[in-house]
Short mmCIF file of C-alpha atoms in Angstrom, two decimals:
data_model
loop_
_atom_site.label_atom_id
_atom_site.label_comp_id
_atom_site.label_asym_id
_atom_site.label_seq_id
_atom_site.Cartn_x
_atom_site.Cartn_y
_atom_site.Cartn_z
CA UNK A 1 -18.78 3.56 -37.43
CA UNK A 2 -20.14 1.18 -34.82
CA UNK A 3 -18.54 0.11 -31.62
CA UNK A 4 -19.58 -3.29 -30.38
CA UNK A 5 -21.31 -3.17 -27.03
CA UNK A 6 -19.59 -5.58 -24.72
CA UNK A 7 -16.77 -7.96 -25.59
CA UNK A 8 -16.93 -9.74 -28.91
CA UNK A 9 -18.02 -12.90 -27.19
CA UNK A 10 -19.77 -12.37 -23.89
CA UNK A 11 -18.90 -15.94 -22.98
CA UNK A 12 -15.27 -14.89 -22.62
CA UNK A 13 -16.00 -12.81 -19.59
CA UNK A 14 -14.87 -15.11 -16.79
CA UNK A 15 -16.43 -15.60 -13.43
CA UNK A 16 -14.24 -14.43 -10.58
CA UNK A 17 -13.80 -16.53 -7.49
CA UNK A 18 -12.65 -14.80 -4.32
CA UNK A 19 -11.90 -16.98 -1.34
CA UNK A 20 -10.69 -16.35 2.16
CA UNK A 21 -10.63 -12.60 1.70
CA UNK A 22 -9.63 -10.79 4.87
CA UNK A 23 -8.90 -7.21 5.84
CA UNK A 24 -7.19 -6.56 9.15
CA UNK A 25 -5.58 -3.47 10.59
CA UNK A 26 -3.75 -4.43 13.74
CA UNK A 27 -6.44 -5.81 16.06
CA UNK A 28 -9.31 -4.50 13.98
CA UNK A 29 -10.81 -7.09 11.67
CA UNK A 30 -13.02 -5.60 8.97
CA UNK A 31 -13.81 -8.98 7.45
CA UNK A 32 -12.24 -12.41 7.31
CA UNK A 33 -12.87 -15.67 5.54
CA UNK A 34 -15.03 -13.94 2.98
CA UNK A 35 -15.94 -16.04 -0.07
CA UNK A 36 -17.56 -14.52 -3.11
CA UNK A 37 -18.11 -15.49 -6.72
CA UNK A 38 -18.81 -12.87 -9.34
CA UNK A 39 -20.83 -14.45 -12.14
CA UNK A 40 -19.19 -14.27 -15.55
CA UNK A 41 -20.69 -11.67 -17.86
CA UNK A 42 -22.98 -10.27 -15.14
CA UNK A 43 -22.94 -7.15 -13.03
CA UNK A 44 -22.58 -7.51 -9.27
CA UNK A 45 -23.23 -4.48 -7.09
CA UNK A 46 -21.64 -4.24 -3.67
CA UNK A 47 -23.03 -1.96 -1.00
CA UNK A 48 -22.09 -1.35 2.59
CA UNK A 49 -21.23 1.30 5.14
CA UNK A 50 -18.24 3.55 4.61
CA UNK A 51 -14.87 2.25 5.73
CA UNK A 52 -15.89 -1.40 5.84
CA UNK A 53 -13.42 -2.36 3.12
CA UNK A 54 -15.38 -2.44 -0.13
CA UNK A 55 -12.60 -0.64 -1.95
CA UNK A 56 -10.06 -3.04 -0.45
CA UNK A 57 -12.04 -5.98 -1.80
CA UNK A 58 -11.93 -4.35 -5.20
CA UNK A 59 -8.18 -3.87 -4.89
CA UNK A 60 -7.78 -7.53 -3.99
CA UNK A 61 -9.48 -8.53 -7.23
CA UNK A 62 -7.43 -6.02 -9.22
CA UNK A 63 -4.22 -7.44 -7.74
CA UNK A 64 -3.27 -4.12 -6.19
CA UNK A 65 -1.26 -4.02 -2.97
CA UNK A 66 -3.12 -2.76 0.09
CA UNK A 67 -2.15 -2.89 3.75
CA UNK A 68 -3.80 -5.63 5.80
CA UNK A 69 -5.41 -7.28 2.81
CA UNK A 70 -5.21 -11.01 2.08
CA UNK A 71 -7.09 -13.68 0.16
CA UNK A 72 -6.99 -15.48 -3.16
CA UNK A 73 -8.62 -14.47 -6.40
CA UNK A 74 -8.90 -16.60 -9.50
CA UNK A 75 -10.77 -16.54 -12.77
CA UNK A 76 -13.45 -19.16 -13.43
CA UNK A 77 -11.70 -20.19 -16.64
CA UNK A 78 -8.42 -20.87 -14.86
CA UNK A 79 -6.40 -18.33 -16.86
CA UNK A 80 -4.59 -15.51 -15.04
CA UNK A 81 -6.59 -12.36 -14.38
CA UNK A 82 -3.76 -9.89 -14.95
CA UNK A 83 -4.31 -7.98 -18.16
CA UNK A 84 -8.03 -8.79 -18.26
CA UNK A 85 -9.21 -6.07 -15.86
CA UNK A 86 -10.18 -2.45 -16.35
CA UNK A 87 -10.80 -0.16 -13.42
CA UNK A 88 -12.81 3.00 -12.91
CA UNK A 89 -12.79 5.00 -9.68
CA UNK A 90 -14.83 7.75 -8.09
CA UNK A 91 -12.26 10.30 -9.17
CA UNK A 92 -11.77 10.44 -12.90
CA UNK A 93 -7.94 10.38 -12.72
CA UNK A 94 -7.72 12.08 -16.08
CA UNK A 95 -4.27 13.37 -16.93
CA UNK A 96 -4.51 17.18 -16.86
CA UNK A 97 -1.93 17.65 -19.58
CA UNK A 98 -3.46 15.29 -22.11
CA UNK A 99 -6.32 15.82 -24.55
CA UNK A 100 -9.35 13.57 -24.06
CA UNK A 101 -8.32 11.39 -26.97
CA UNK A 102 -4.89 10.85 -25.40
CA UNK A 103 -6.41 10.23 -21.99
CA UNK A 104 -8.61 7.57 -23.56
CA UNK A 105 -5.64 5.81 -25.13
CA UNK A 106 -3.39 5.99 -22.04
CA UNK A 107 -3.54 2.23 -21.46
CA UNK A 108 -2.24 1.46 -24.95
CA UNK A 109 0.63 3.93 -24.53
CA UNK A 110 1.60 2.47 -21.15
CA UNK A 111 1.58 -1.03 -22.60
CA UNK A 112 3.66 0.03 -25.60
CA UNK A 113 0.89 -0.83 -28.06
CA UNK A 114 0.05 1.30 -31.08
CA UNK A 115 -2.85 3.52 -29.96
CA UNK A 116 -5.98 2.97 -32.03
CA UNK A 117 -7.14 6.54 -32.54
CA UNK A 118 -10.21 5.76 -34.63
CA UNK A 119 -11.54 3.40 -31.99
CA UNK A 120 -10.91 5.96 -29.24
CA UNK A 121 -12.72 8.61 -31.32
CA UNK A 122 -15.64 6.27 -31.86
CA UNK A 123 -15.97 5.55 -28.13
CA UNK A 124 -15.75 9.24 -27.19
CA UNK A 125 -18.31 10.14 -29.86
CA UNK A 126 -20.67 7.42 -28.67
CA UNK A 127 -20.45 8.83 -25.14
CA UNK A 128 -21.33 12.28 -26.45
CA UNK A 129 -17.82 13.67 -26.08
CA UNK A 130 -17.21 14.08 -29.83
CA UNK A 131 -16.88 17.86 -29.71
CA UNK A 132 -14.49 17.67 -26.74
CA UNK A 133 -12.04 15.15 -28.19
CA UNK A 134 -9.19 17.65 -28.46
CA UNK A 135 -9.87 19.42 -25.17
CA UNK A 136 -8.00 19.01 -21.92
CA UNK A 137 -9.92 17.78 -18.85
CA UNK A 138 -9.90 21.21 -17.17
CA UNK A 139 -12.29 22.43 -19.88
CA UNK A 140 -14.91 19.82 -18.96
CA UNK A 141 -17.73 19.57 -16.44
CA UNK A 142 -17.72 16.86 -13.77
CA UNK A 143 -20.15 14.73 -15.74
CA UNK A 144 -18.11 15.02 -18.91
CA UNK A 145 -14.94 14.15 -17.04
CA UNK A 146 -16.51 11.01 -15.63
CA UNK A 147 -17.76 10.09 -19.10
CA UNK A 148 -14.19 10.53 -20.32
CA UNK A 149 -13.03 8.17 -17.57
CA UNK A 150 -15.67 5.72 -18.78
CA UNK A 151 -14.36 6.11 -22.33
CA UNK A 152 -10.86 5.28 -21.09
CA UNK A 153 -12.28 2.22 -19.31
CA UNK A 154 -14.14 1.09 -22.44
CA UNK A 155 -11.08 1.64 -24.63
CA UNK A 156 -9.30 -0.94 -22.49
CA UNK A 157 -11.89 -3.44 -23.73
CA UNK A 158 -11.33 -5.85 -20.86
CA UNK A 159 -13.75 -8.66 -19.99
CA UNK A 160 -13.65 -7.71 -16.30
CA UNK A 161 -14.49 -4.20 -15.12
CA UNK A 162 -14.15 -3.01 -11.53
CA UNK A 163 -15.89 0.24 -10.60
CA UNK A 164 -15.52 2.08 -7.32
CA UNK A 165 -18.36 4.54 -6.79
CA UNK A 166 -17.91 5.87 -10.30
CA UNK A 167 -20.91 8.20 -10.23
CA UNK A 168 -21.06 9.32 -6.63
CA UNK A 169 -19.59 12.76 -7.27
CA UNK A 170 -22.19 13.62 -9.92
CA UNK A 171 -25.54 15.37 -9.66
CA UNK A 172 -28.64 13.16 -9.77
CA UNK A 173 -29.62 13.82 -13.38
CA UNK A 174 -26.13 13.35 -14.78
CA UNK A 175 -25.73 10.23 -12.67
CA UNK A 176 -28.97 8.74 -13.97
CA UNK A 177 -27.97 9.29 -17.58
CA UNK A 178 -24.47 7.96 -17.06
CA UNK A 179 -25.77 4.82 -15.33
CA UNK A 180 -27.74 4.02 -18.45
CA UNK A 181 -24.82 4.61 -20.78
CA UNK A 182 -22.57 2.51 -18.57
CA UNK A 183 -25.00 -0.38 -18.27
CA UNK A 184 -25.34 -0.59 -22.02
CA UNK A 185 -21.61 -0.27 -22.66
CA UNK A 186 -20.62 -2.90 -20.12
CA UNK A 187 -23.30 -5.49 -20.87
CA UNK A 188 -21.75 -8.93 -21.23
CA UNK A 189 -18.72 -8.19 -19.09
CA UNK A 190 -18.04 -9.35 -15.57
CA UNK A 191 -18.59 -6.19 -13.58
CA UNK A 192 -18.17 -5.41 -9.89
CA UNK A 193 -19.70 -2.07 -9.01
CA UNK A 194 -19.05 -0.72 -5.53
CA UNK A 195 -21.60 1.94 -4.68
CA UNK A 196 -23.18 3.91 -1.84
CA UNK A 197 -26.40 4.43 -3.71
CA UNK A 198 -29.03 1.68 -3.18
CA UNK A 199 -31.09 2.83 -6.18
CA UNK A 200 -28.01 2.65 -8.38
CA UNK A 201 -27.32 -0.89 -7.23
CA UNK A 202 -30.86 -1.98 -8.00
CA UNK A 203 -30.85 -0.28 -11.40
CA UNK A 204 -27.59 -1.80 -12.55
CA UNK A 205 -27.00 -5.04 -10.65
CA UNK A 206 -27.80 -8.56 -11.82
CA UNK A 207 -26.92 -9.33 -8.22
CA UNK A 208 -26.86 -6.98 -5.27
CA UNK A 209 -24.73 -7.77 -2.23
CA UNK A 210 -24.46 -5.94 1.06
CA UNK A 211 -21.26 -6.10 3.07
CA UNK A 212 -22.23 -5.43 6.65
CA UNK A 213 -20.06 -4.22 9.38
CA UNK A 214 -17.52 -5.91 11.54
CA UNK A 215 -16.86 -8.69 11.21
CA UNK A 216 -18.08 -8.29 7.67
CA UNK A 217 -20.51 -10.73 6.16
CA UNK A 218 -22.14 -10.66 2.75
CA UNK A 219 -25.87 -10.73 2.31
CA UNK A 220 -27.62 -11.08 -1.03
CA UNK A 221 -30.61 -8.87 -1.74
CA UNK A 222 -33.38 -10.04 -4.05
CA UNK A 223 -33.42 -7.77 -7.09
CA UNK A 224 -36.52 -6.57 -8.92
CA UNK A 225 -37.41 -7.90 -12.37
CA UNK A 226 -36.84 -6.15 -15.68
CA UNK A 227 -33.94 -5.53 -18.01
CA UNK A 228 -30.89 -3.57 -16.89
CA UNK A 229 -30.85 -0.62 -16.47
CA UNK A 230 -34.04 -1.26 -14.55
CA UNK A 231 -36.99 1.07 -14.58
CA UNK A 232 -37.33 2.73 -11.18
CA UNK A 233 -41.03 3.31 -11.77
CA UNK A 234 -41.87 -0.39 -11.39
CA UNK A 235 -43.66 -1.41 -8.24
CA UNK A 236 -41.24 -4.16 -7.23
CA UNK A 237 -38.34 -1.67 -7.55
CA UNK A 238 -39.67 0.36 -4.63
CA UNK A 239 -40.21 -2.79 -2.59
CA UNK A 240 -36.66 -3.99 -3.27
CA UNK A 241 -35.32 -0.54 -2.42
CA UNK A 242 -37.13 -0.72 0.92
CA UNK A 243 -35.62 -4.13 1.70
CA UNK A 244 -32.18 -2.89 0.71
CA UNK A 245 -32.37 0.16 2.95
CA UNK A 246 -33.48 -2.07 5.81
CA UNK A 247 -30.58 -4.42 5.20
CA UNK A 248 -28.13 -1.53 5.11
CA UNK A 249 -29.54 -0.32 8.42
CA UNK A 250 -29.01 -3.72 10.11
CA UNK A 251 -25.69 -4.14 11.77
CA UNK A 252 -24.61 -0.92 10.17
CA UNK A 253 -23.07 0.26 13.41
CA UNK A 254 -21.76 3.33 11.63
CA UNK A 255 -25.26 4.31 10.50
CA UNK B 1 -4.53 46.20 -17.85
CA UNK B 2 -3.66 44.05 -14.89
CA UNK B 3 -0.06 43.63 -16.03
CA UNK B 4 0.22 47.39 -16.50
CA UNK B 5 -0.90 47.86 -12.92
CA UNK B 6 1.67 45.34 -11.70
CA UNK B 7 4.37 47.05 -13.73
CA UNK B 8 3.39 50.38 -12.19
CA UNK B 9 3.50 48.84 -8.70
CA UNK B 10 6.98 47.40 -9.34
CA UNK B 11 8.18 50.73 -10.73
CA UNK B 12 6.71 52.52 -7.74
CA UNK B 13 8.53 50.21 -5.33
CA UNK B 14 11.76 50.74 -7.26
CA UNK B 15 11.39 54.50 -7.19
CA UNK B 16 10.60 54.43 -3.46
CA UNK B 17 13.81 52.48 -2.76
CA UNK B 18 15.83 54.91 -4.89
CA UNK B 19 14.31 57.87 -3.04
CA UNK B 20 15.09 56.31 0.35
CA UNK B 21 18.63 55.63 -0.80
CA UNK B 22 19.07 59.20 -2.06
CA UNK B 23 17.47 60.52 1.12
CA UNK B 24 19.91 58.56 3.29
CA UNK B 25 22.87 59.81 1.26
CA UNK B 26 21.66 63.41 1.49
CA UNK B 27 20.85 63.17 5.18
CA UNK B 28 23.91 61.31 6.51
CA UNK B 29 26.29 62.40 3.76
CA UNK B 30 28.57 59.33 3.89
CA UNK B 31 31.81 59.60 1.93
CA UNK B 32 31.26 58.37 -1.69
CA UNK B 33 33.67 55.43 -1.16
CA UNK B 34 31.30 54.08 1.53
CA UNK B 35 27.93 54.72 -0.08
CA UNK B 36 27.53 56.59 -3.35
CA UNK B 37 24.13 58.00 -4.22
CA UNK B 38 21.90 56.52 -6.91
CA UNK B 39 22.69 59.37 -9.25
CA UNK B 40 26.42 58.60 -9.03
CA UNK B 41 25.76 54.92 -9.68
CA UNK B 42 23.53 55.73 -12.65
CA UNK B 43 26.24 57.97 -14.02
CA UNK B 44 28.80 55.18 -13.63
CA UNK B 45 26.42 52.70 -15.30
CA UNK B 46 26.26 55.00 -18.29
CA UNK B 47 29.94 55.97 -18.46
CA UNK B 48 31.25 52.40 -18.09
CA UNK B 49 28.46 50.76 -20.08
CA UNK B 50 30.85 49.02 -22.49
CA UNK B 51 32.95 47.60 -19.64
CA UNK B 52 29.86 46.51 -17.69
CA UNK B 53 28.31 44.94 -20.76
CA UNK B 54 31.49 42.96 -21.49
CA UNK B 55 31.67 41.53 -18.00
CA UNK B 56 27.91 41.15 -17.75
CA UNK B 57 27.89 38.97 -20.84
CA UNK B 58 30.60 36.76 -19.36
CA UNK B 59 28.59 36.27 -16.16
CA UNK B 60 25.38 35.77 -18.13
CA UNK B 61 27.03 33.08 -20.26
CA UNK B 62 28.35 31.33 -17.14
CA UNK B 63 24.95 31.39 -15.49
CA UNK B 64 23.12 30.33 -18.65
CA UNK B 65 25.43 27.40 -19.40
CA UNK B 66 25.46 26.43 -15.72
CA UNK B 67 21.68 26.43 -15.74
CA UNK B 68 21.49 24.18 -18.79
CA UNK B 69 24.15 21.75 -17.57
CA UNK B 70 22.91 21.77 -13.95
CA UNK B 71 19.34 21.13 -15.09
CA UNK B 72 20.36 18.23 -17.31
CA UNK B 73 22.41 16.67 -14.49
CA UNK B 74 19.54 17.31 -12.08
CA UNK B 75 16.99 15.62 -14.33
CA UNK B 76 19.31 12.66 -14.88
CA UNK B 77 19.97 12.28 -11.16
CA UNK B 78 16.25 12.51 -10.33
CA UNK B 79 15.38 9.82 -12.87
CA UNK B 80 18.16 7.58 -11.58
CA UNK B 81 17.01 8.11 -7.99
CA UNK B 82 13.41 7.37 -8.90
CA UNK B 83 14.12 4.39 -11.10
CA UNK B 84 15.98 2.09 -8.75
CA UNK B 85 16.23 1.65 -5.02
CA UNK B 86 19.91 0.62 -4.99
CA UNK B 87 20.76 3.65 -7.13
CA UNK B 88 18.83 5.88 -4.74
CA UNK B 89 20.79 4.52 -1.79
CA UNK B 90 24.04 5.40 -3.53
CA UNK B 91 23.07 8.66 -5.20
CA UNK B 92 20.92 10.42 -2.64
CA UNK B 93 23.67 10.77 0.01
CA UNK B 94 26.01 12.06 -2.69
CA UNK B 95 23.48 14.59 -3.87
CA UNK B 96 22.93 15.83 -0.32
CA UNK B 97 26.66 15.86 0.48
CA UNK B 98 27.25 17.98 -2.60
CA UNK B 99 25.16 20.68 -0.94
CA UNK B 100 26.37 20.19 2.61
CA UNK B 101 29.85 21.25 1.50
CA UNK B 102 29.61 25.01 0.88
CA UNK B 103 30.31 26.04 -2.71
CA UNK B 104 32.87 28.47 -1.28
CA UNK B 105 34.88 25.52 -0.01
CA UNK B 106 35.08 23.73 -3.35
CA UNK B 107 35.47 26.87 -5.45
CA UNK B 108 39.28 27.04 -5.13
CA UNK B 109 39.53 23.36 -6.11
CA UNK B 110 37.38 23.85 -9.17
CA UNK B 111 39.43 26.86 -10.20
CA UNK B 112 42.58 24.79 -9.72
CA UNK B 113 41.21 21.93 -11.84
CA UNK B 114 39.25 23.79 -14.47
CA UNK B 115 41.26 27.00 -14.69
CA UNK B 116 40.52 30.69 -14.41
CA UNK B 117 38.23 30.68 -17.41
CA UNK B 118 34.52 30.14 -17.65
CA UNK B 119 34.59 26.37 -17.15
CA UNK B 120 35.10 26.54 -13.36
CA UNK B 121 32.28 29.11 -12.99
CA UNK B 122 29.92 27.05 -15.10
CA UNK B 123 30.74 24.02 -12.95
CA UNK B 124 30.08 26.05 -9.79
CA UNK B 125 26.75 27.33 -11.07
CA UNK B 126 25.80 23.81 -12.14
CA UNK B 127 26.57 22.47 -8.64
CA UNK B 128 24.31 25.09 -7.08
CA UNK B 129 21.57 24.49 -9.65
CA UNK B 130 21.33 20.73 -9.95
CA UNK B 131 20.29 20.16 -6.35
CA UNK B 132 16.89 21.91 -6.32
CA UNK B 133 16.18 20.39 -9.72
CA UNK B 134 17.01 16.86 -8.56
CA UNK B 135 15.06 17.07 -5.32
CA UNK B 136 12.01 18.74 -6.84
CA UNK B 137 11.77 16.32 -9.75
CA UNK B 138 12.41 13.19 -7.67
CA UNK B 139 9.76 14.41 -5.23
CA UNK B 140 7.31 15.08 -8.05
CA UNK B 141 7.85 11.59 -9.44
CA UNK B 142 7.41 9.99 -6.01
CA UNK B 143 4.20 11.90 -5.37
CA UNK B 144 2.16 10.60 -8.27
CA UNK B 145 -1.42 10.34 -7.06
CA UNK B 146 -2.00 6.83 -5.63
CA UNK B 147 -5.14 6.42 -7.72
CA UNK B 148 -3.10 6.93 -10.87
CA UNK B 149 -0.46 4.50 -9.65
CA UNK B 150 -3.19 1.88 -9.23
CA UNK B 151 -4.73 2.70 -12.58
CA UNK B 152 -1.39 2.33 -14.34
CA UNK B 153 -0.76 -0.97 -12.56
CA UNK B 154 -4.06 -2.41 -13.68
CA UNK B 155 -3.58 -1.08 -17.21
CA UNK B 156 -0.14 -2.62 -17.62
CA UNK B 157 -0.96 -5.86 -15.78
CA UNK B 158 -0.10 -8.94 -17.78
CA UNK B 159 1.60 -6.87 -20.48
CA UNK B 160 5.16 -7.05 -21.66
CA UNK B 161 7.54 -5.77 -18.97
CA UNK B 162 10.03 -4.67 -21.62
CA UNK B 163 10.38 -0.91 -21.58
CA UNK B 164 7.52 -0.65 -19.11
CA UNK B 165 9.41 1.71 -16.79
CA UNK B 166 10.38 4.00 -19.61
CA UNK B 167 6.81 4.16 -20.89
CA UNK B 168 5.48 4.91 -17.41
CA UNK B 169 8.04 7.70 -17.05
CA UNK B 170 7.32 9.12 -20.49
CA UNK B 171 3.52 9.05 -20.42
CA UNK B 172 2.68 9.28 -16.74
CA UNK B 173 5.30 9.99 -14.09
CA UNK B 174 7.32 12.44 -16.17
CA UNK B 175 4.53 14.78 -17.28
CA UNK B 176 2.91 14.53 -13.84
CA UNK B 177 6.16 15.71 -12.24
CA UNK B 178 6.66 18.63 -14.64
CA UNK B 179 5.10 21.24 -12.33
CA UNK B 180 7.37 20.03 -9.51
CA UNK B 181 10.34 20.21 -11.84
CA UNK B 182 9.19 23.74 -12.63
CA UNK B 183 9.38 24.71 -8.96
CA UNK B 184 12.90 23.33 -8.81
CA UNK B 185 13.89 25.19 -11.95
CA UNK B 186 12.51 28.48 -10.62
CA UNK B 187 14.63 28.10 -7.47
CA UNK B 188 17.58 27.10 -9.64
CA UNK B 189 17.18 30.20 -11.80
CA UNK B 190 17.06 32.38 -8.70
CA UNK B 191 20.20 30.92 -7.07
CA UNK B 192 22.17 30.38 -10.28
CA UNK B 193 24.09 33.70 -10.06
CA UNK B 194 25.50 32.69 -6.66
CA UNK B 195 27.65 29.92 -8.12
CA UNK B 196 28.96 32.02 -10.99
CA UNK B 197 29.78 35.09 -8.88
CA UNK B 198 31.52 33.07 -6.16
CA UNK B 199 33.56 31.39 -8.86
CA UNK B 200 34.56 34.79 -10.18
CA UNK B 201 35.58 35.97 -6.73
CA UNK B 202 37.81 32.99 -6.12
CA UNK B 203 39.76 33.27 -9.33
CA UNK B 204 38.94 34.69 -12.71
CA UNK B 205 39.88 37.21 -15.33
CA UNK B 206 36.44 38.57 -16.05
CA UNK B 207 32.76 38.72 -15.15
CA UNK B 208 30.72 40.94 -12.86
CA UNK B 209 32.06 39.26 -9.72
CA UNK B 210 35.59 39.95 -10.83
CA UNK B 211 34.66 43.53 -11.73
CA UNK B 212 33.15 44.07 -8.28
CA UNK B 213 36.35 42.87 -6.60
CA UNK B 214 38.48 45.13 -8.78
CA UNK B 215 36.21 48.10 -8.19
CA UNK B 216 36.21 47.47 -4.45
CA UNK B 217 39.99 47.23 -4.31
CA UNK B 218 40.29 50.59 -6.06
CA UNK B 219 37.58 52.18 -3.92
CA UNK B 220 35.44 52.71 -7.01
CA UNK B 221 32.33 51.95 -5.05
CA UNK B 222 30.04 53.50 -7.64
CA UNK B 223 31.30 50.96 -10.19
CA UNK B 224 30.80 48.17 -7.69
CA UNK B 225 27.22 49.24 -7.18
CA UNK B 226 26.73 49.52 -10.93
CA UNK B 227 27.95 45.92 -11.37
CA UNK B 228 25.68 44.82 -8.55
CA UNK B 229 22.69 46.51 -10.18
CA UNK B 230 23.44 44.83 -13.49
CA UNK B 231 23.74 41.46 -11.74
CA UNK B 232 20.36 42.00 -10.13
CA UNK B 233 18.83 42.83 -13.51
CA UNK B 234 20.38 39.69 -15.05
CA UNK B 235 19.04 37.54 -12.21
CA UNK B 236 15.54 39.00 -12.54
CA UNK B 237 15.46 38.62 -16.31
CA UNK B 238 16.69 35.06 -16.07
CA UNK B 239 13.96 34.23 -13.58
CA UNK B 240 11.28 35.80 -15.76
CA UNK B 241 12.59 33.89 -18.77
CA UNK B 242 12.53 30.54 -16.98
CA UNK B 243 9.18 31.29 -15.37
CA UNK B 244 7.62 32.27 -18.69
CA UNK B 245 8.96 29.19 -20.46
CA UNK B 246 7.64 26.93 -17.69
CA UNK B 247 4.24 28.58 -17.82
CA UNK B 248 3.99 27.83 -21.50
CA UNK B 249 5.24 24.28 -21.02
CA UNK B 250 2.81 23.36 -18.21
CA UNK B 251 -0.36 25.39 -18.74
CA UNK B 252 -2.44 22.91 -16.70
CA UNK B 253 -0.36 23.61 -13.60
CA UNK B 254 -0.73 27.38 -13.60
CA UNK B 255 -3.94 27.53 -11.64
CA UNK B 256 -2.06 26.48 -8.53
CA UNK B 257 0.76 28.87 -9.17
CA UNK B 258 1.56 31.58 -6.67
CA UNK B 259 2.66 33.84 -9.50
CA UNK B 260 -0.44 33.21 -11.55
CA UNK B 261 -1.62 36.78 -11.14
CA UNK B 262 1.39 38.19 -12.90
CA UNK B 263 0.24 36.51 -16.11
CA UNK B 264 -1.17 39.14 -18.48
CA UNK B 265 -4.85 38.50 -18.99
#
């Protein structure tokens, strides 16, 4: 059985236009008047110091309520975004009582759709979780749990995927492998990946943006060449990584 | 092995209490109608075993039915409170008021309305039981991890709103709140005998509470102690039963359980 990588037609993945985004807590303004367009079908990586509001920006796109957050978000194709987004967070948020297969199909159950068990099995198998399909999350390692969260995200099969530091709790080797799997699985979708890891951003991002500290402003970093996931051994990768670190250091009052 | 050790420790504690009791009786020699010794109580337990069993079964049935009915009401109230804000505004004060009025104060009314039979005791037990169940479950539902709340929102975004609440309760909020419900049920199981026994004191024709009153009135203190001991055994067994059932129902929650160690390994 094969599972198509990416949505059936990559062209369906809409661009996302964010305008006038602002995050204020009382007198503190994290950012205001922020405009950003996520290219359709491409991966945009967002970096920046902790607590600057990257997660809030992600929530704004997802249509989730958050204190102090304002701004408008629309899809490039003019259709509503609700129901076209899948989300993956740093914590796996797997349901402890449910087998992996049921965790994967949670979205279908919550929407009252008939769960497609063969598709869920195929996704889990492709992510190397075949033998664990009937296990509960507590029986899994951190890497496996995060892969299960990825499986749940892929099962949603949405053209837009928002990821909030999905690999930051993993060890370096597991993270590296999972980045590759993710990049392949999400190719063709509109992806926003919030991360703390500059190398991760450069490996996975068609575009890399840095949100710098108060009042926040976005800066685009030139990315190295090569197909995603990019090869870190290339010479221009190291150069780009250097520039990125420098940019993160600028204005990063929080260090 | 571990459970054997725990059993031995519990037995040891029990024997120590019995020895202290016997020691006090031997040392201070109180008249038997004030404090009978454990041997006298054991003798009474054996001699009146048929009588005690009869009344014990009545009390057990009252507690058991009260537990079932109180739990069902508690779950219903918690779901109602969680489902709608207007309902919560109406129901929550009622739920709290039901506990602010001591069961002792309503017991005579319930006996008046429901009679001297088991119905009034079951109602009393249910009133004592439903409160911890309601509060624990409503709390568990309200405390769903924010990350999961967000995830569910994104997953159901743009979908059909019909039956959405029910599906969220069935697949997410409900199972997530099961361990909290379990805590409520454990408390309920522990306090359940209070309602039944108070009901029997206020007006009844049977049950351990009734038997204790009768024994007290006739200065048969050894019988009173025997009834008390049986009540304690019923309460303990009931708790173990509920606890064991909950453990099997929510195996993922046991790692955070204070009683985890008592599980045979």
